mmCIF file of C-alpha atoms in Angstrom:
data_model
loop_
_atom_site.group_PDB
_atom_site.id
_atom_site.type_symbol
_atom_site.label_atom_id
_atom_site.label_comp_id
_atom_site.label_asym_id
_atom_site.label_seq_id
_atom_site.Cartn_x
_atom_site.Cartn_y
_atom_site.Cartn_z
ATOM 1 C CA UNK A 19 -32.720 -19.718 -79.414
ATOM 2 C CA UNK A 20 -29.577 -21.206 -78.796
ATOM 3 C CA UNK A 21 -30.808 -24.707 -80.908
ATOM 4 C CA UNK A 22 -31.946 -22.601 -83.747
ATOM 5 C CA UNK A 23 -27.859 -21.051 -83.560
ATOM 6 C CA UNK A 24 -26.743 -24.551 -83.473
ATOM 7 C CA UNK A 25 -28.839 -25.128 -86.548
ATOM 8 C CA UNK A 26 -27.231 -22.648 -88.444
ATOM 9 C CA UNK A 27 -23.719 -23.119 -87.709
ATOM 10 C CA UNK A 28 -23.922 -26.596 -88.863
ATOM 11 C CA UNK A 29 -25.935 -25.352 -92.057
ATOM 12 C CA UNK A 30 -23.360 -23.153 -91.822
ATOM 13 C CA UNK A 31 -20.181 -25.898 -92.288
ATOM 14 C CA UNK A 32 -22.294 -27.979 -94.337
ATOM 15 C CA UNK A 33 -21.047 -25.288 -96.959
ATOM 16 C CA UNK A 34 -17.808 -25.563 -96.512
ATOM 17 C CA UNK A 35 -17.607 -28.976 -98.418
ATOM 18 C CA UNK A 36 -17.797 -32.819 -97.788
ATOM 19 C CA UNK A 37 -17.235 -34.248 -93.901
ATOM 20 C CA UNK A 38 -17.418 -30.455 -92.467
ATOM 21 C CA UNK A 39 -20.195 -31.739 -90.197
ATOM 22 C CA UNK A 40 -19.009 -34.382 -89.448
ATOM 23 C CA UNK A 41 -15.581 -32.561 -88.546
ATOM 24 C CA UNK A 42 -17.880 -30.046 -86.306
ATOM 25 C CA UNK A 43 -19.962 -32.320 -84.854
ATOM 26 C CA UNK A 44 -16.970 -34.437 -83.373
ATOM 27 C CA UNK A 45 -15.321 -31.347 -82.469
ATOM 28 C CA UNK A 46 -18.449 -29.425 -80.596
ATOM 29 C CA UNK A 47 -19.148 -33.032 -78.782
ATOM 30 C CA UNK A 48 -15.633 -33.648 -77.897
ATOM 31 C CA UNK A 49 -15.482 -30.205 -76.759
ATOM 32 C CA UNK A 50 -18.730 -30.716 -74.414
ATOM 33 C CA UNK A 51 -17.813 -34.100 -72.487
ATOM 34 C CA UNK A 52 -16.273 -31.769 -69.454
ATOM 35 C CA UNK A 53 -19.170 -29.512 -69.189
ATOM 36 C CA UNK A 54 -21.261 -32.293 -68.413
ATOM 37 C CA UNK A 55 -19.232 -34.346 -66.097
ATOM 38 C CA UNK A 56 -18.231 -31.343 -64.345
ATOM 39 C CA UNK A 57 -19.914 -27.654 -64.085
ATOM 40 C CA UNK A 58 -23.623 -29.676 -64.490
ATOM 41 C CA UNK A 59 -23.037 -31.346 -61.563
ATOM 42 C CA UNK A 60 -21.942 -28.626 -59.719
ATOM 43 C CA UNK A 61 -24.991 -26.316 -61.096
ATOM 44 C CA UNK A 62 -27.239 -29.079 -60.042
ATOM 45 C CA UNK A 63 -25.743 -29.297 -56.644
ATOM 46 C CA UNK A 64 -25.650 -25.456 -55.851
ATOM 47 C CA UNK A 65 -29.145 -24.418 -57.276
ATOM 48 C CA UNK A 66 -30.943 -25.738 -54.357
ATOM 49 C CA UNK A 67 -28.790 -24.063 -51.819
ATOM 50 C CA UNK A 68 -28.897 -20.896 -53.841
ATOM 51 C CA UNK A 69 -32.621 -20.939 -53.707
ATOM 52 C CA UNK A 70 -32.887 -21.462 -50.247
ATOM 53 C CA UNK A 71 -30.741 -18.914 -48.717
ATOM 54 C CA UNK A 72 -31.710 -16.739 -51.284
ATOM 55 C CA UNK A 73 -35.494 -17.328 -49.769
ATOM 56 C CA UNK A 74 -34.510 -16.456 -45.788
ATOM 57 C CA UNK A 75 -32.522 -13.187 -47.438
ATOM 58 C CA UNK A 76 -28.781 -14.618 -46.428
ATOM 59 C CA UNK A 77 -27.668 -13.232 -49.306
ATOM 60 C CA UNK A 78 -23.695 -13.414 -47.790
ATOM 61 C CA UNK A 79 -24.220 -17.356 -48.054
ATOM 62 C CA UNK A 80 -25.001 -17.077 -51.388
ATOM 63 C CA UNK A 81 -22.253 -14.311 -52.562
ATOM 64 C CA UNK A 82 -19.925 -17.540 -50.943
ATOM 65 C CA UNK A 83 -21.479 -20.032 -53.250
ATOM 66 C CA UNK A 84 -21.249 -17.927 -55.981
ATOM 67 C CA UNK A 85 -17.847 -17.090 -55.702
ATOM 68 C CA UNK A 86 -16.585 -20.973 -54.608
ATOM 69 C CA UNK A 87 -18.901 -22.575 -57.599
ATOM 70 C CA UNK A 88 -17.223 -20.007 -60.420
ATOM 71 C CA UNK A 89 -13.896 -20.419 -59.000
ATOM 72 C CA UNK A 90 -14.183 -23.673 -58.564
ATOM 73 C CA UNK A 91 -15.297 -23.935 -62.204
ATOM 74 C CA UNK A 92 -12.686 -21.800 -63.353
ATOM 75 C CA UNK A 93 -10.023 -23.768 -61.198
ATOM 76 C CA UNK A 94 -11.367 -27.236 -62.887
ATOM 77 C CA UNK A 95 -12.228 -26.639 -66.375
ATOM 78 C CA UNK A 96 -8.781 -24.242 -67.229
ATOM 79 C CA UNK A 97 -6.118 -27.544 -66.799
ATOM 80 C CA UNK A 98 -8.881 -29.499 -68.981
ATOM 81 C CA UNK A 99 -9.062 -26.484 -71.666
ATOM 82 C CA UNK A 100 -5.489 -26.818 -72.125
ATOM 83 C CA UNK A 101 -4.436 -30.882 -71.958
ATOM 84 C CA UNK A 102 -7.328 -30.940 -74.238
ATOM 85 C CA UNK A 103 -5.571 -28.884 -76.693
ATOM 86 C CA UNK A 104 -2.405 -30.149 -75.703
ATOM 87 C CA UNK A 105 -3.641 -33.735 -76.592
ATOM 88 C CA UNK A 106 -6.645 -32.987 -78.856
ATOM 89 C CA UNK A 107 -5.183 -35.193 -81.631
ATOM 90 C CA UNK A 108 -4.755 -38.249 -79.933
ATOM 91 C CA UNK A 109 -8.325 -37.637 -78.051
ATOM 92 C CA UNK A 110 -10.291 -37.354 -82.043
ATOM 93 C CA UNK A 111 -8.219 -40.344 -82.478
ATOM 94 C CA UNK A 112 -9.334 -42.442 -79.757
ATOM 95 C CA UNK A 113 -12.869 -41.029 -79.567
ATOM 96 C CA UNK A 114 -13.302 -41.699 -83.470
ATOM 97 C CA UNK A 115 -11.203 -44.830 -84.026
ATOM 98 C CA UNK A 116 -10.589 -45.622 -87.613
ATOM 99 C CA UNK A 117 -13.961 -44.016 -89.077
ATOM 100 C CA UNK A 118 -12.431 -41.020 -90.144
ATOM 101 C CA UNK A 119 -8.860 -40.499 -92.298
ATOM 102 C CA UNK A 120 -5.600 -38.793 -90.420
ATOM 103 C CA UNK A 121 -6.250 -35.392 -91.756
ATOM 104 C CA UNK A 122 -10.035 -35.219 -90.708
ATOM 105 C CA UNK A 123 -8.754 -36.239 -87.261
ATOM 106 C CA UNK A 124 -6.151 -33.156 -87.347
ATOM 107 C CA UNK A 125 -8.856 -31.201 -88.912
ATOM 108 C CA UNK A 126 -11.492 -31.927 -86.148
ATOM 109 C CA UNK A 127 -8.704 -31.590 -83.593
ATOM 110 C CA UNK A 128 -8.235 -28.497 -84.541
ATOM 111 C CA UNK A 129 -11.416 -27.190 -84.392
ATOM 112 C CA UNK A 130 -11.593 -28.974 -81.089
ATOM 113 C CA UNK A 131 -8.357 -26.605 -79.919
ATOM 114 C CA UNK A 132 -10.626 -23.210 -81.078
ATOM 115 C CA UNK A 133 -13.804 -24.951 -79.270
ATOM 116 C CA UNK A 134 -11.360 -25.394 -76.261
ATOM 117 C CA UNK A 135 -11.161 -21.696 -76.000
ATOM 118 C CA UNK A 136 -14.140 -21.008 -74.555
ATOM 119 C CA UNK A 137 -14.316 -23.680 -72.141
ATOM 120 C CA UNK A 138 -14.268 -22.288 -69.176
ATOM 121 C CA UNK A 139 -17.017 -19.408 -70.600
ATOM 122 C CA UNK A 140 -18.835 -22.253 -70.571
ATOM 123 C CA UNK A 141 -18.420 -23.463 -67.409
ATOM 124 C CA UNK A 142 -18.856 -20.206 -66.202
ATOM 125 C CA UNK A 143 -22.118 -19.775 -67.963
ATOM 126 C CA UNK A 144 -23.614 -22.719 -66.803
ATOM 127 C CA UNK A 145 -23.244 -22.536 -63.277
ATOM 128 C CA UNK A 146 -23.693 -18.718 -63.311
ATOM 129 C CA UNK A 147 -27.235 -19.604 -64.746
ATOM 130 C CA UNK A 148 -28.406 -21.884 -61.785
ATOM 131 C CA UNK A 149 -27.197 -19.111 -59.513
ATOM 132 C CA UNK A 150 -29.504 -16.443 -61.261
ATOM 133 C CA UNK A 151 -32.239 -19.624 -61.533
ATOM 134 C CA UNK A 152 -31.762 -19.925 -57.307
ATOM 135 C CA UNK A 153 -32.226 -16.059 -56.880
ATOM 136 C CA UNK A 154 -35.273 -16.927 -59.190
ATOM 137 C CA UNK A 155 -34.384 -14.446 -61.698
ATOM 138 C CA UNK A 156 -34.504 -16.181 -65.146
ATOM 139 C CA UNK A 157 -35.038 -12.992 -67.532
ATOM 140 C CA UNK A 158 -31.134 -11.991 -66.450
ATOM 141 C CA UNK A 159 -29.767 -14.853 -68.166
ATOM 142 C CA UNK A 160 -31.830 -15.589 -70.554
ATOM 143 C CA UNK A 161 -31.243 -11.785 -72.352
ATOM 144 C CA UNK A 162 -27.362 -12.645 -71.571
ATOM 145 C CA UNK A 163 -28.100 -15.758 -73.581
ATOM 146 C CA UNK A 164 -29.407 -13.948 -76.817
ATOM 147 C CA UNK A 165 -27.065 -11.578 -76.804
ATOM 148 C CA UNK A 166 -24.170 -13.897 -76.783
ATOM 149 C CA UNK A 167 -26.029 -15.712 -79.658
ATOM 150 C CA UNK A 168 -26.294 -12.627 -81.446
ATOM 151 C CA UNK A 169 -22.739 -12.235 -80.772
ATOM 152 C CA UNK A 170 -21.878 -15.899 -82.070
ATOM 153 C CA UNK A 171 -24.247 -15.708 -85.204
ATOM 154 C CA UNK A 172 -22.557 -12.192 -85.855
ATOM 155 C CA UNK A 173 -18.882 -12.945 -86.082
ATOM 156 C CA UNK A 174 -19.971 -16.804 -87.289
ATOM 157 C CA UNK A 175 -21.610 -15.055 -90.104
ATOM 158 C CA UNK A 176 -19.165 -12.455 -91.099
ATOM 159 C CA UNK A 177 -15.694 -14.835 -90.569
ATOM 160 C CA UNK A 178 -16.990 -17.928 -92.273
ATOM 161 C CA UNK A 179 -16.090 -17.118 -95.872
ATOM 162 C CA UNK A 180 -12.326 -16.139 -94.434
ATOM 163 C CA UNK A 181 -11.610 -18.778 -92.780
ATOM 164 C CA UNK A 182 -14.295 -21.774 -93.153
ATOM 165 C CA UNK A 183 -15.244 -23.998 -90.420
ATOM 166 C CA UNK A 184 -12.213 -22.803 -88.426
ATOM 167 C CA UNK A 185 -14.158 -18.798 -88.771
ATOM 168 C CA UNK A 186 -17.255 -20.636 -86.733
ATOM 169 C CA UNK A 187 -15.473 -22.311 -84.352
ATOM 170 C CA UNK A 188 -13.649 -18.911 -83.823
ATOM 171 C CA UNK A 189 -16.883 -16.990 -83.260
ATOM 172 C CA UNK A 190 -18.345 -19.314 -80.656
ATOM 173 C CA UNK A 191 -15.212 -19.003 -77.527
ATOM 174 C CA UNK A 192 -15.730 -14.925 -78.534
ATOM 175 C CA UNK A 193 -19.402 -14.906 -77.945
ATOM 176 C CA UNK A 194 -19.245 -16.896 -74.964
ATOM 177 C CA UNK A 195 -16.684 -15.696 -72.872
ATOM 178 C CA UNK A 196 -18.650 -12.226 -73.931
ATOM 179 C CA UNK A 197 -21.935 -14.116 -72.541
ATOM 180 C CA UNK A 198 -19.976 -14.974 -69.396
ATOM 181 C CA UNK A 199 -18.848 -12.013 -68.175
ATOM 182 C CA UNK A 200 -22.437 -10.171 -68.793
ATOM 183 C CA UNK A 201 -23.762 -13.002 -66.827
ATOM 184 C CA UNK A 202 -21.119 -12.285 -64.038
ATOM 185 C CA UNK A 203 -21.168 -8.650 -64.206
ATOM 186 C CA UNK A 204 -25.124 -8.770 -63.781
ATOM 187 C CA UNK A 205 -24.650 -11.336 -60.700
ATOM 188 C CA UNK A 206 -22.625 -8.477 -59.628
ATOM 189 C CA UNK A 207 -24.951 -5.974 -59.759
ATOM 190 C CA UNK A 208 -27.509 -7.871 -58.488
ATOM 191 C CA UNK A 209 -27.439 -7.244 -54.548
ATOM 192 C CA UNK A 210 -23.368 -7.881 -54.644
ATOM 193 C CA UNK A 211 -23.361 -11.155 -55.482
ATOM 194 C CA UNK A 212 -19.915 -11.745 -56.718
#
């Protein structure tokens, strides 16, 4: 689902002109480099301890993990939202080099900046999904995933033609900071985790 949103939001700056994609594509990668170095690796390294203290029923272990990982993610990832914005220029720059001009550097930047927004959504997201994953619930997350696609395709859809490429990259920190805090309220709900 969630490739098939990606799909259309590029089809979706396509339209806005020539080196939109290219502008997105920079800005959306850019924008990922911290989720991977950081909340996968600590997603990887708490799903297996979520799983097995979830399996001997020490659920108080894992409402621990649960609440170190997310703040941990939230404590990480919120100083990197904000240099990145702070410096997103001169990171385009010296991701990109000279293969695109000074204004699709400040355009991309920008777009990185809007991207940067929902940042720590993402964090949260990810390593809220290997904690419903170790409680071997996966239907949770994955409805919280639709509906924050929904969400994203929704406000994508209807703020494009405003406000271009800048409307999508608007819509996506909404939807995912709306996807975040379903996940957490559900982890929540589900035998106090958080």
């Amino acid at each position: 689902f969630v490739q098939l949103l990606l799909a259309y939001l590029i089809s979706l700056a396509g339209s806005s002109g020539p080196g939109a994609i290219t502008i997105w594509s920079y800005a959306f990668t850019l924008m990922q480099v911290p989720l991977a170095l950081v909340t996968s690796s600590i997603g990887m390294a708490i799903l297996p301890k979520v799983a097995a203290h979830a399996a001997r029923g020490n659920f108080a272990r894992v409402r621990t993990i649960a609440t170190l990982s997310i703040g941990t993610v939230i404590w990480m990832m919120s100083p990197i939202a904000a240099l990145g914005a702070l410096f997103a220029f001169d990171a385009v720059r010296l991701v990109v080099g000279g293969s695109i001009d000074v204004l699709s550097i400040g355009a991309t930047a920008d777009l990185l900046r809007l991207l940067l927004l929902g940042l720590v959504a993402h964090g949260i997201i990810s390593v809220a999904i290997r904690l419903f994953y170790g409680l071997r619930d996966t239907l949770r997350p994955t409805l919280a995933e639709v509906c924050g696609c929904l969400v994203i395709f929704g406000f994508a859809t209807l703020w494009f033609p405003a406000f271009g490429v800048s409307g999508i990259a608007m819509a996506l920190p909404f939807g995912t900071w709306i996807q975040a805090i379903a996940l957490v309220g559900l982890l929540a709900r589900r035998s106090q985790i958080v």
